[in-house]
Short mmCIF file of C-alpha atoms and ligand atoms in Angstrom, two decimals:
data_model
loop_
_atom_site.label_atom_id
_atom_site.label_comp_id
_atom_site.label_asym_id
_atom_site.label_seq_id
_atom_site.Cartn_x
_atom_site.Cartn_y
_atom_site.Cartn_z
CA MET I 1 183.81 97.62 67.55
CA HIS I 2 184.10 100.01 64.61
CA PRO I 3 183.39 103.56 65.92
CA ARG I 4 180.77 104.19 63.20
CA ILE I 5 178.85 101.05 64.12
CA ASP I 6 179.18 102.02 67.72
CA LEU I 7 177.57 105.34 66.95
CA LEU I 8 174.81 103.78 64.86
CA LEU I 9 174.08 101.28 67.59
CA ALA I 10 173.94 104.06 70.15
CA LEU I 11 171.54 106.02 67.95
CA ALA I 12 169.35 102.96 67.42
CA LEU I 13 169.27 102.34 71.15
CA LEU I 14 168.40 105.97 71.76
CA ALA I 15 165.60 105.83 69.21
CA ALA I 16 164.29 102.61 70.76
CA ALA I 17 164.42 104.20 74.19
CA ALA I 18 162.71 107.38 73.01
CA TRP I 19 159.86 105.65 71.20
CA PRO I 20 158.16 103.90 74.12
CA LEU I 21 158.53 107.11 76.10
CA GLN I 22 156.44 109.02 73.57
CA ALA I 23 153.92 106.25 73.22
CA GLY I 24 153.80 106.11 77.00
CA ASP I 25 152.98 109.82 77.22
CA SER I 26 150.02 109.56 74.89
CA ASP I 27 148.85 106.42 76.72
CA ALA I 28 149.09 108.37 79.96
CA ALA I 29 147.08 111.24 78.46
CA ALA I 30 144.42 108.79 77.26
CA ARG I 31 144.24 107.21 80.72
CA GLY I 32 144.06 110.68 82.28
CA LYS I 33 141.19 111.68 79.98
CA LYS I 34 139.33 108.53 80.93
CA ALA I 35 139.92 109.11 84.64
CA LEU I 36 138.60 112.67 84.39
CA GLU I 37 135.55 111.65 82.41
CA THR I 38 134.58 108.61 84.47
CA ARG I 39 135.80 109.09 88.04
CA ALA I 40 135.11 111.21 91.07
CA PHE I 41 137.79 111.89 93.69
CA THR I 42 135.60 113.14 96.49
CA PRO I 43 132.79 111.20 98.21
CA SER I 44 129.23 111.89 97.14
CA PRO I 45 127.37 114.13 99.56
CA TRP I 46 123.97 114.03 97.84
CA PRO I 47 121.39 111.31 97.03
CA PHE I 48 120.36 111.06 93.36
CA ALA I 49 116.95 112.52 94.22
CA ALA I 50 118.59 115.84 95.15
CA TYR I 51 119.21 116.50 91.46
CA ASP I 52 115.62 115.77 90.49
CA ASN I 53 114.09 117.80 93.32
CA VAL I 54 116.40 120.78 93.67
CA TRP I 55 114.17 122.97 91.48
CA LYS I 56 111.84 123.22 94.47
CA ALA I 57 114.53 125.38 96.14
CA TRP I 58 114.73 127.86 93.25
CA THR I 59 113.58 131.47 93.51
CA PRO I 60 111.22 132.67 92.22
CA LYS I 61 109.27 129.56 93.25
CA LEU I 62 108.08 127.31 90.43
CA ASP I 63 104.77 125.49 90.65
CA LYS I 64 105.96 122.60 88.55
CA LYS I 65 109.20 120.98 87.45
CA PRO I 66 110.53 122.70 84.29
CA THR I 67 110.19 120.76 81.07
CA ASP I 68 113.62 119.92 79.62
CA TYR I 69 114.81 119.78 83.21
CA ASP I 70 118.44 118.88 82.47
CA ARG I 71 118.82 122.08 80.44
CA ALA I 72 116.99 124.17 83.04
CA PHE I 73 119.32 122.77 85.73
CA ARG I 74 122.41 123.62 83.67
CA GLU I 75 121.25 127.16 82.99
CA HIS I 76 120.18 127.77 86.58
CA TYR I 77 123.64 127.00 87.99
CA GLY I 78 125.81 127.80 84.95
CA LEU I 79 126.82 124.27 84.00
CA HIS I 80 127.48 122.85 80.55
CA ALA I 81 126.45 119.76 78.60
CA ALA I 82 129.14 117.08 78.86
CA PRO I 83 131.06 116.42 75.61
CA TYR I 84 131.53 112.79 76.86
CA GLU I 85 129.15 110.17 78.21
CA ASN I 86 127.82 111.47 81.53
CA GLY I 87 124.21 110.29 81.62
CA LYS I 88 121.79 113.16 82.08
CA TYR I 89 124.25 115.15 84.18
CA PRO I 90 126.22 118.22 83.12
CA MET I 91 130.01 118.41 83.31
CA GLY I 92 131.04 118.64 86.95
CA LEU I 93 128.33 116.44 88.47
CA ARG I 94 128.41 112.63 88.45
CA PRO I 95 127.47 109.49 90.33
CA GLY I 96 129.89 108.50 93.07
CA THR I 97 129.95 106.63 96.36
CA PHE I 98 130.17 107.48 100.04
CA LEU I 99 131.07 104.42 102.08
CA LEU I 100 128.39 101.97 100.92
CA PHE I 101 125.99 104.56 99.56
CA LYS I 102 125.74 105.65 95.98
CA GLY I 103 124.84 109.22 95.17
CA LEU I 104 125.99 112.35 93.39
CA THR I 105 129.28 114.16 93.67
CA THR I 106 131.28 116.83 91.88
CA ASP I 107 134.41 116.52 89.78
CA CYS I 108 137.10 118.81 88.35
CA MET I 109 134.91 119.92 85.43
CA LEU I 110 132.51 121.74 87.75
CA CYS I 111 135.05 124.57 87.47
CA HIS I 112 137.26 123.33 84.60
CA GLY I 113 134.52 122.49 82.06
CA GLY I 114 133.06 125.35 80.05
CA SER I 115 131.34 126.07 76.78
CA ILE I 116 131.65 128.71 74.12
CA LEU I 117 129.39 129.31 71.11
CA GLY I 118 127.34 126.26 72.03
CA LYS I 119 130.28 123.85 72.25
CA SER I 120 131.58 122.31 75.47
CA TYR I 121 135.25 121.85 76.27
CA VAL I 122 137.04 120.03 79.07
CA GLY I 123 139.68 122.50 80.26
CA LEU I 124 137.85 125.73 79.43
CA GLY I 125 137.28 127.50 82.75
CA ASN I 126 133.62 127.66 83.74
CA SER I 127 132.83 131.38 83.79
CA SER I 128 129.07 130.85 84.22
CA LEU I 129 128.99 128.85 87.45
CA ASP I 130 127.17 129.91 90.62
CA ILE I 131 128.94 127.41 92.88
CA GLN I 132 127.43 129.05 95.97
CA ALA I 133 123.82 128.41 94.90
CA PHE I 134 124.78 124.95 93.58
CA PHE I 135 126.09 123.76 96.97
CA GLU I 136 123.50 125.58 99.09
CA ASP I 137 120.55 124.25 97.10
CA LEU I 138 121.75 120.66 96.73
CA ASN I 139 122.64 120.53 100.44
CA ARG I 140 119.25 121.88 101.45
CA THR I 141 117.43 119.47 99.14
CA ALA I 142 119.47 116.58 100.53
CA GLY I 143 118.51 117.60 104.08
CA ILE I 144 122.04 118.69 105.02
CA ALA I 145 121.31 121.52 107.47
CA ARG I 146 124.91 122.58 108.06
CA LYS I 147 125.85 125.94 106.53
CA LEU I 148 128.78 126.10 104.11
CA PRO I 149 131.99 126.63 106.13
CA HIS I 150 132.78 129.81 104.18
CA THR I 151 131.55 131.67 101.11
CA PHE I 152 132.13 129.52 98.00
CA SER I 153 131.48 132.41 95.59
CA ASN I 154 130.78 136.12 95.83
CA VAL I 155 130.07 136.67 92.17
CA ARG I 156 128.95 134.30 89.47
CA GLY I 157 131.71 132.78 87.34
CA THR I 158 134.31 133.01 90.13
CA SER I 159 134.96 130.73 93.09
CA GLU I 160 136.81 130.78 96.38
CA ALA I 161 139.13 127.89 95.55
CA GLY I 162 141.87 129.44 97.71
CA ALA I 163 139.63 129.56 100.78
CA MET I 164 138.63 125.93 100.14
CA ALA I 165 142.32 125.00 100.16
CA VAL I 166 142.95 126.92 103.42
CA PHE I 167 139.92 125.31 105.05
CA LEU I 168 140.69 121.76 103.92
CA HIS I 169 144.40 121.86 104.78
CA SER I 170 143.53 123.14 108.25
CA PHE I 171 142.27 119.65 109.20
CA ARG I 172 145.55 117.97 108.36
CA ASN I 173 148.94 117.24 109.86
CA PRO I 174 151.93 117.30 107.52
CA ASP I 175 151.61 113.49 107.05
CA LEU I 176 147.94 114.11 106.09
CA SER I 177 146.57 112.48 109.24
CA LEU I 178 143.46 114.30 110.48
CA ARG I 179 143.31 116.83 113.29
CA LEU I 180 139.57 117.16 113.61
CA THR I 181 139.37 118.93 116.96
CA THR I 182 142.47 121.10 116.79
CA ARG I 183 142.44 122.50 113.34
CA HIS I 184 144.95 125.12 112.25
CA LYS I 185 143.62 128.62 112.92
CA TRP I 186 144.86 130.25 109.75
CA GLU I 187 143.15 133.37 108.56
CA LEU I 188 140.62 132.44 105.90
CA LYS I 189 139.75 135.05 103.30
CA ASP I 190 136.86 134.21 101.03
CA ASP I 191 136.66 137.25 98.79
CA LEU I 192 139.43 136.49 96.30
CA CYS I 193 136.98 136.04 93.38
CA GLU I 194 139.14 133.61 91.42
CA ASP I 195 138.67 133.10 87.70
CA VAL I 196 139.58 129.62 86.43
CA PRO I 197 142.63 129.44 84.09
CA ALA I 198 142.25 127.42 80.87
CA TRP I 199 143.97 124.05 81.18
CA TRP I 200 145.46 124.22 77.67
CA LEU I 201 147.87 126.93 78.90
CA LEU I 202 149.56 124.65 81.41
CA LYS I 203 151.92 123.07 78.88
CA LYS I 204 153.68 126.41 78.26
CA LYS I 205 153.88 127.35 81.92
CA LYS I 206 156.77 126.62 84.26
CA THR I 207 154.79 127.89 87.23
CA MET I 208 151.02 127.79 87.79
CA TYR I 209 148.15 129.40 89.68
CA HIS I 210 147.52 133.13 89.32
CA THR I 211 150.57 134.15 91.32
CA GLY I 212 152.83 131.52 89.76
CA GLY I 213 153.21 130.05 93.24
CA ALA I 214 153.61 126.38 92.28
CA ASN I 215 155.67 124.36 89.83
CA SER I 216 153.42 123.56 86.88
CA ARG I 217 154.68 119.96 86.81
CA SER I 218 153.67 119.22 90.39
CA VAL I 219 151.14 116.40 90.43
CA ARG I 220 150.52 116.53 94.16
CA SER I 221 149.65 120.22 94.02
CA ILE I 222 146.54 119.54 91.94
CA MET I 223 145.62 116.72 94.32
CA GLN I 224 144.70 119.47 96.83
CA PHE I 225 141.40 119.55 94.96
CA MET I 226 140.56 116.13 96.53
CA LEU I 227 141.33 117.20 100.11
CA THR I 228 138.02 116.33 101.77
CA PRO I 229 138.48 114.85 105.25
CA ASN I 230 137.25 111.46 103.98
CA ASN I 231 140.31 110.99 101.76
CA SER I 232 143.18 109.45 103.73
CA LEU I 233 146.90 109.42 102.99
CA ALA I 234 146.43 105.92 101.53
CA THR I 235 143.86 107.27 99.05
CA PHE I 236 146.20 110.11 98.06
CA GLU I 237 149.02 107.62 97.47
CA THR I 238 146.79 105.30 95.42
CA GLU I 239 145.51 108.18 93.30
CA GLU I 240 148.88 109.86 92.67
CA PRO I 241 149.59 107.83 89.48
CA VAL I 242 146.05 108.63 88.30
CA PHE I 243 146.71 112.35 88.80
CA ARG I 244 150.01 111.95 86.92
CA ASP I 245 147.89 110.68 84.00
CA ILE I 246 145.41 113.55 84.47
CA GLN I 247 148.31 115.97 84.28
CA ALA I 248 149.54 114.28 81.07
CA TYR I 249 146.06 114.78 79.62
CA ILE I 250 145.95 118.45 80.69
CA LEU I 251 149.36 118.94 79.07
CA SER I 252 148.02 117.46 75.80
CA LEU I 253 145.11 119.91 75.45
CA GLU I 254 145.08 122.53 72.67
CA ALA I 255 143.25 125.86 72.58
CA PRO I 256 140.20 126.02 70.28
CA LYS I 257 140.49 128.24 67.19
CA TYR I 258 138.46 131.44 66.70
CA PRO I 259 135.60 130.25 64.44
CA PHE I 260 134.63 133.54 62.72
CA PRO I 261 136.41 135.41 59.90
CA ILE I 262 139.51 137.40 60.88
CA ASN I 263 140.72 140.51 59.02
CA ALA I 264 144.25 139.33 58.19
CA LYS I 265 145.61 142.78 57.33
CA LEU I 266 144.35 144.34 60.55
CA ALA I 267 145.61 141.35 62.55
CA ASN I 268 149.05 141.79 61.03
CA THR I 269 149.12 145.45 62.12
CA GLY I 270 148.05 144.21 65.56
CA ARG I 271 150.80 141.59 65.61
CA LYS I 272 153.48 144.28 65.21
CA LEU I 273 151.97 146.33 68.04
CA PHE I 274 151.77 143.18 70.18
CA VAL I 275 155.40 142.23 69.56
CA LYS I 276 156.50 145.73 70.52
CA ASN I 277 154.27 146.26 73.56
CA CYS I 278 153.13 142.91 74.93
CA ALA I 279 155.45 140.07 73.91
CA LYS I 280 158.03 140.76 76.61
CA CYS I 281 155.47 139.54 79.16
CA HIS I 282 153.10 137.31 77.15
CA GLY I 283 155.55 135.76 74.68
CA THR I 284 155.31 135.22 70.95
CA TYR I 285 153.02 132.86 69.02
CA GLY I 286 153.17 130.60 65.98
CA GLU I 287 155.52 127.71 65.33
CA ASP I 288 158.56 129.20 67.07
CA TRP I 289 156.62 130.41 70.06
CA THR I 290 158.31 131.73 73.15
CA TYR I 291 156.92 132.16 76.63
CA PRO I 292 158.95 134.09 79.23
CA ASN I 293 156.92 132.86 82.25
CA LYS I 294 157.13 136.19 84.07
CA VAL I 295 155.52 137.06 87.37
CA ILE I 296 154.96 140.82 87.42
CA PRO I 297 155.27 142.49 90.82
CA LEU I 298 151.94 143.62 92.23
CA LYS I 299 153.14 147.25 92.40
CA GLU I 300 153.75 147.22 88.69
CA ILE I 301 150.76 145.24 87.38
CA ASP I 302 148.42 146.91 89.91
CA THR I 303 145.44 144.61 89.30
CA ASP I 304 143.29 143.73 92.32
CA PRO I 305 145.55 142.75 95.26
CA ALA I 306 143.13 140.43 97.16
CA ARG I 307 144.17 137.15 95.52
CA TYR I 308 147.84 138.01 95.95
CA HIS I 309 147.48 138.68 99.68
CA GLY I 310 144.70 136.16 100.20
CA LEU I 311 146.53 132.94 101.04
CA PRO I 312 148.18 132.86 104.48
CA VAL I 313 151.98 132.59 104.54
CA ALA I 314 151.55 129.94 107.27
CA LEU I 315 149.69 127.72 104.79
CA GLY I 316 152.62 127.91 102.37
CA GLU I 317 155.00 126.94 105.19
CA PHE I 318 152.74 124.08 106.25
CA TYR I 319 152.39 122.91 102.65
CA ASN I 320 156.16 122.82 102.25
CA GLU I 321 156.48 120.53 105.29
CA SER I 322 153.67 118.28 104.15
CA TRP I 323 153.21 115.27 101.89
CA PHE I 324 152.22 117.61 99.04
CA ALA I 325 155.72 119.09 98.75
CA LYS I 326 157.50 115.71 98.91
CA GLU I 327 156.78 114.42 95.45
CA LYS I 328 159.40 112.05 94.00
CA PRO I 329 162.16 112.65 93.07
CA ALA I 330 162.92 116.19 94.21
CA GLY I 331 159.70 117.62 95.63
CA TYR I 332 157.93 120.78 94.51
CA LYS I 333 157.62 123.52 97.08
CA SER I 334 155.02 126.25 97.05
CA MET I 335 156.60 129.65 96.43
CA GLN I 336 155.99 133.22 97.59
CA THR I 337 156.08 135.34 94.45
CA ALA I 338 156.00 139.10 93.94
CA GLY I 339 152.73 139.41 92.01
CA TYR I 340 150.69 137.87 89.20
CA GLN I 341 151.89 135.66 86.36
CA ALA I 342 151.47 137.01 82.82
CA PRO I 343 149.63 134.06 81.25
CA PRO I 344 150.12 132.73 77.70
CA LEU I 345 147.27 134.06 75.52
CA ASP I 346 146.52 130.98 73.38
CA GLY I 347 142.76 130.69 72.84
CA VAL I 348 142.24 133.96 74.75
CA TRP I 349 139.22 134.76 72.53
CA ALA I 350 137.39 131.95 74.37
CA THR I 351 138.31 132.72 77.97
CA ALA I 352 136.49 135.95 78.88
CA PRO I 353 136.13 137.49 81.40
CA TYR I 354 139.74 138.56 81.95
CA PHE I 355 142.30 138.92 84.73
CA HIS I 356 142.66 136.60 87.69
CA ASN I 357 139.36 137.87 89.11
CA GLY I 358 137.34 137.97 85.89
CA SER I 359 136.74 141.68 86.37
CA VAL I 360 137.04 142.74 82.72
CA PRO I 361 134.46 141.41 80.24
CA SER I 362 136.33 141.81 76.93
CA LEU I 363 139.75 142.12 75.30
CA TYR I 364 138.94 145.65 74.17
CA HIS I 365 138.45 146.59 77.81
CA VAL I 366 141.70 144.89 78.82
CA LEU I 367 143.38 147.37 76.46
CA ASN I 368 141.44 150.44 77.59
CA SER I 369 141.44 150.64 81.37
CA LYS I 370 139.43 153.87 81.47
CA ALA I 371 136.53 152.38 79.52
CA ARG I 372 136.15 149.25 81.70
CA PRO I 373 132.59 148.84 82.96
CA LYS I 374 132.25 149.40 86.70
CA ILE I 375 129.05 147.53 87.56
CA PHE I 376 127.67 145.08 85.03
CA THR I 377 125.74 141.89 84.46
CA ARG I 378 125.52 139.38 81.62
CA SER I 379 123.43 136.42 80.52
CA PHE I 380 125.90 133.76 81.76
CA ARG I 381 124.91 131.79 78.67
CA THR I 382 127.64 131.09 76.14
CA ASP I 383 125.85 131.10 72.78
CA GLU I 384 126.69 133.25 69.77
CA ALA I 385 124.00 135.74 70.88
CA ASP I 386 125.85 136.29 74.17
CA TYR I 387 129.30 136.65 72.58
CA ASP I 388 130.65 140.09 71.68
CA LYS I 389 132.67 139.66 68.45
CA ASN I 390 133.48 143.33 68.32
CA ASN I 391 135.09 143.72 71.73
CA VAL I 392 135.84 139.96 71.95
CA GLY I 393 134.36 138.66 75.15
CA TRP I 394 130.93 138.67 76.77
CA LYS I 395 128.14 141.12 75.99
CA VAL I 396 127.32 142.97 79.20
CA GLN I 397 124.66 145.34 80.45
CA ILE I 398 126.02 148.25 82.47
CA LEU I 399 124.17 148.96 85.73
CA ARG I 400 124.11 152.14 87.76
CA ALA I 401 124.12 150.41 91.13
CA SER I 402 124.45 146.97 92.72
CA PRO I 403 121.26 145.21 93.81
CA GLY I 404 120.52 145.57 97.53
CA THR I 405 120.81 142.82 100.12
CA ASN I 406 117.04 142.22 99.86
CA VAL I 407 117.64 140.61 96.45
CA PRO I 408 118.14 136.79 96.53
CA GLY I 409 121.80 135.72 96.44
CA ILE I 410 121.53 134.01 93.08
CA GLU I 411 120.40 137.31 91.51
CA ARG I 412 122.88 139.43 93.44
CA ARG I 413 125.79 137.26 92.33
CA LYS I 414 124.89 137.93 88.68
CA VAL I 415 126.14 141.48 89.14
CA TYR I 416 129.86 142.15 88.96
CA ASP I 417 130.53 145.21 91.09
CA THR I 418 134.15 146.24 90.66
CA THR I 419 133.99 148.49 93.75
CA GLN I 420 133.69 145.40 95.99
CA PRO I 421 136.60 143.57 97.70
CA GLY I 422 138.54 141.25 95.39
CA ARG I 423 136.75 142.62 92.34
CA GLY I 424 138.79 145.69 91.41
CA ASN I 425 139.26 146.13 87.65
CA GLY I 426 142.21 148.53 87.70
CA GLY I 427 145.82 148.05 86.63
CA HIS I 428 147.39 146.48 83.52
CA THR I 429 147.30 149.81 81.69
CA TYR I 430 149.56 148.66 78.82
CA GLY I 431 146.91 149.40 76.19
CA ASP I 432 145.97 152.85 77.44
CA ALA I 433 148.41 154.74 75.21
CA PHE I 434 147.04 153.09 72.04
CA THR I 435 144.57 154.86 69.77
CA ASP I 436 141.26 153.06 69.36
CA ASP I 437 142.37 151.93 65.88
CA GLU I 438 145.49 150.39 67.38
CA ARG I 439 143.40 148.63 70.04
CA ARG I 440 141.13 147.21 67.34
CA ALA I 441 144.21 145.90 65.52
CA VAL I 442 145.62 144.23 68.65
CA VAL I 443 142.22 142.69 69.44
CA GLU I 444 142.10 141.34 65.85
CA TYR I 445 145.54 139.80 66.34
CA LEU I 446 144.53 138.25 69.68
CA LYS I 447 141.76 136.38 67.80
CA THR I 448 144.45 134.49 65.87
CA LEU I 449 146.15 133.04 69.00
C1 LIG E 1 135.89 124.94 92.86
C2 LIG E 1 136.38 125.06 91.52
C3 LIG E 1 137.53 124.15 91.12
C4 LIG E 1 137.57 122.78 91.11
C5 LIG E 1 136.48 121.81 91.54
C6 LIG E 1 138.88 122.42 90.60
N1 LIG E 1 139.58 123.55 90.29
FE1 LIG E 1 141.43 123.62 89.46
N2 LIG E 1 141.45 125.65 89.69
C7 LIG E 1 140.39 126.41 90.13
C8 LIG E 1 140.82 127.80 90.26
C9 LIG E 1 139.95 128.96 90.73
C10 LIG E 1 142.17 127.84 89.88
C11 LIG E 1 143.08 129.06 89.93
C12 LIG E 1 143.54 129.18 91.35
C13 LIG E 1 144.32 130.44 91.66
O1 LIG E 1 145.46 130.58 91.29
O2 LIG E 1 143.73 131.33 92.32
C14 LIG E 1 142.52 126.47 89.50
C15 LIG E 1 143.78 126.07 89.04
C16 LIG E 1 144.09 124.80 88.58
C17 LIG E 1 145.30 124.45 87.89
C18 LIG E 1 146.42 125.41 87.52
C19 LIG E 1 146.11 126.10 86.22
C20 LIG E 1 147.08 127.19 85.85
O3 LIG E 1 147.38 127.33 84.68
O4 LIG E 1 147.52 127.95 86.73
C21 LIG E 1 145.23 123.10 87.60
C22 LIG E 1 146.26 122.28 86.86
C23 LIG E 1 143.99 122.62 88.16
N3 LIG E 1 143.31 123.68 88.72
C24 LIG E 1 143.57 121.30 88.11
C25 LIG E 1 142.42 120.83 88.74
C26 LIG E 1 142.06 119.43 88.83
C27 LIG E 1 142.86 118.27 88.25
C28 LIG E 1 140.88 119.38 89.51
C29 LIG E 1 140.08 118.15 89.93
C30 LIG E 1 140.80 117.19 90.75
C31 LIG E 1 140.49 120.75 89.81
N4 LIG E 1 141.47 121.60 89.35
C32 LIG E 1 139.32 121.12 90.45
C33 LIG E 1 139.13 125.95 90.44
C34 LIG E 1 138.80 124.62 90.60
C1 LIG E 2 154.76 144.04 82.20
C2 LIG E 2 154.13 142.81 81.76
C3 LIG E 2 152.89 142.91 80.87
C4 LIG E 2 152.75 143.63 79.71
C5 LIG E 2 153.74 144.55 79.03
C6 LIG E 2 151.44 143.26 79.21
N1 LIG E 2 150.82 142.39 80.06
FE1 LIG E 2 149.04 141.54 79.76
N2 LIG E 2 149.12 140.69 81.61
C7 LIG E 2 150.20 140.76 82.45
C8 LIG E 2 149.85 140.14 83.70
C9 LIG E 2 150.75 139.97 84.91
C10 LIG E 2 148.52 139.69 83.58
C11 LIG E 2 147.68 139.01 84.65
C12 LIG E 2 147.04 140.09 85.51
C13 LIG E 2 146.00 139.56 86.48
O1 LIG E 2 145.39 138.53 86.21
O2 LIG E 2 145.77 140.21 87.51
C14 LIG E 2 148.10 140.04 82.24
C15 LIG E 2 146.85 139.75 81.72
C16 LIG E 2 146.51 139.97 80.39
C17 LIG E 2 145.30 139.50 79.78
C18 LIG E 2 144.20 138.69 80.47
C19 LIG E 2 144.48 137.23 80.34
C20 LIG E 2 143.42 136.39 81.00
O3 LIG E 2 143.28 135.24 80.60
O4 LIG E 2 142.73 136.84 81.92
C21 LIG E 2 145.33 139.87 78.47
C22 LIG E 2 144.28 139.59 77.41
C23 LIG E 2 146.55 140.63 78.27
N3 LIG E 2 147.24 140.65 79.47
C24 LIG E 2 146.93 141.22 77.08
C25 LIG E 2 148.00 142.08 76.97
C26 LIG E 2 148.28 142.86 75.79
C27 LIG E 2 147.50 142.80 74.49
C28 LIG E 2 149.38 143.60 76.07
C29 LIG E 2 150.06 144.63 75.21
C30 LIG E 2 149.29 145.82 74.93
C31 LIG E 2 149.80 143.25 77.42
N4 LIG E 2 148.93 142.34 77.94
C32 LIG E 2 150.92 143.76 78.04
C33 LIG E 2 151.41 141.34 82.17
C34 LIG E 2 151.66 142.16 81.09
#
C-alpha cells in the first residue's frame, strides 16, 4: 500500500476509534446523572411516615405541623430543594427499599447537594446540614431506639464521614464478607469536622479526599459510601459499573459562575498577586490552566491536625488488602500522605466555609489569619441575604462564648467554636503579609475562578 494512504487509513481508523470513546463518556455521564438522581445505594431505614411526623421531635416543641412543611423540614435540617424530580423530598432523601419494605433512605446528595443564592446544585457540598439531628430525629420517629454508633456531626455543616468509614469497614473481611461478632477494634475518632469538597474539582485532581490519600480515578473508593452491612460483595460488584458512570458524571461537572458584577481592574491586580503568591500550590486558571496537585506537609500548612491524624493507619492497611484496592486493571491503593492537599479553587466563591474543617467563613478571612472569627454562628440559609459579597462567604455573627451543654444539640451545633477539637482555624498564613487593599484585590480575583 502507498505509505500516504496507509497513513490516511491509520488516521481514519484512529478517528473512528476515538469518536465512540467520546460519545461513550458522555453517555456514561448521562447514565451516572440518572443513577444519582433516581437511585439509592443503601437500604431504607425509615417508613414514609417518619418524614411527615418528625416535626413532633423538634425543639422547641410545636403544637401543630408547620405550614409549607417541606420547606420547614429542609430549613430545620439544612437540606436543599432538589433540582431534579424527587417528589416532595429534598436532595439527599428518597424512597428506597429494605428487603420487601418500601420506605425512605438517604443518598449521596445529603452531603453532596447544596444551594447558593437560592439555586440548588448537585455536587456543591452541603454546608448547612445537621446530619446528627437528621438521623437522631428520624430514627426516634421511626421507633428505632438504638443510639447512633458514634457522633455523626459536632458542628452544623460538617460530618464525621471518616468515622463512618472506620465503623463500617470494621464489620468486614478483606473479601467484604461480614464479621458481625468480631469486628476490628480500630480507634474511632469522631471529631474530625469534615467539610465536603465540591465535586466539580475532581476532574483536575490526581488524588482526592482532604489529605490526597486516594487516587481520584478510583471508582471503588467512592463505593465506601454504600458500606452498610446489608450490602454484600455481590451488590458491590453489580453496582461497580454504575459507580463508574457516577464518576463520569462527577468528572463532567463545572463550577457555577459568580453572578454579581466583578471589578475587572481590581481582579487583574489580584491575579498578579495570586500568580506570585498562590499559584505554586493552587495552580493557574483560564484556558491554559495548570494544577500542581500538591499535598502540603502538615508542619508547613499548620491547619487543624485532627483530620490528618484521624484515620487509623490499620484501616489504610486493611483497605489495601481488601476488595476496594483491587480495582481492574491495576488497583488503587490508599496512601499515607504528609498533610493536606491544596485544592483547585474553581467556583470557590460558592463553597464557603473554607478549609477541610470549614473553620473559616470567608475568603477575606482565609487571607487574614489574625482576623478570623473565633466563635461564630450563621443562618445556615443560602439566600442572597445570608451571603457576604464583601468578604465572599457567609455572613456570621461573632459570639463571646459557646452555648453550654444545657442548650439542645441542634442549637449548640449552630455555633462554630474554633477552640474545640477538630475545629482549629489556624495555619495557611499566606495572605498575612498582604495589605488589606491587596487582600481585597485577591478576593476580587478569586470571584472570577
Ligand atoms: C455523610 C456525608 C456524605 C455522604 C452521604 C457522601 N459523601 Fe462523599 N464526601 C463526604 C466528605 C466529608 C468528603 C471529604 C472526606 C475527607 O477527605 O475527609 C467526601 C468526599 C467525596 C469525594 C472526593 C472529593 C474530593 O475532591 O476529594 C467523592 C468523589 C465523593 N465523596 C463521592 C461520594 C458519592 C458518590 C457518594 C454517594 C454514594 C457520597 N460521596 C456520599 C461526605 C459524604
Ligand atoms: C504552600 C502551599 C499554599 C500556598 C502558597 C497557598 N495555599 Fe491556599 N491552601 C493550601 C492548602 C494545603 C489548603 C488546604 C488546607 C486545609 O484544608 O486544611 C489551602 C486552602 C486554601 C483555600 C480554601 C479552599 C477551600 O475550598 O476550603 C483557599 C481559598 C486558598 N487556599 C487560597 C489561597 C490563596 C489566595 C493563596 C495566596 C495568597 C494561597 N491559598 C496560598 C496550600 C497553599
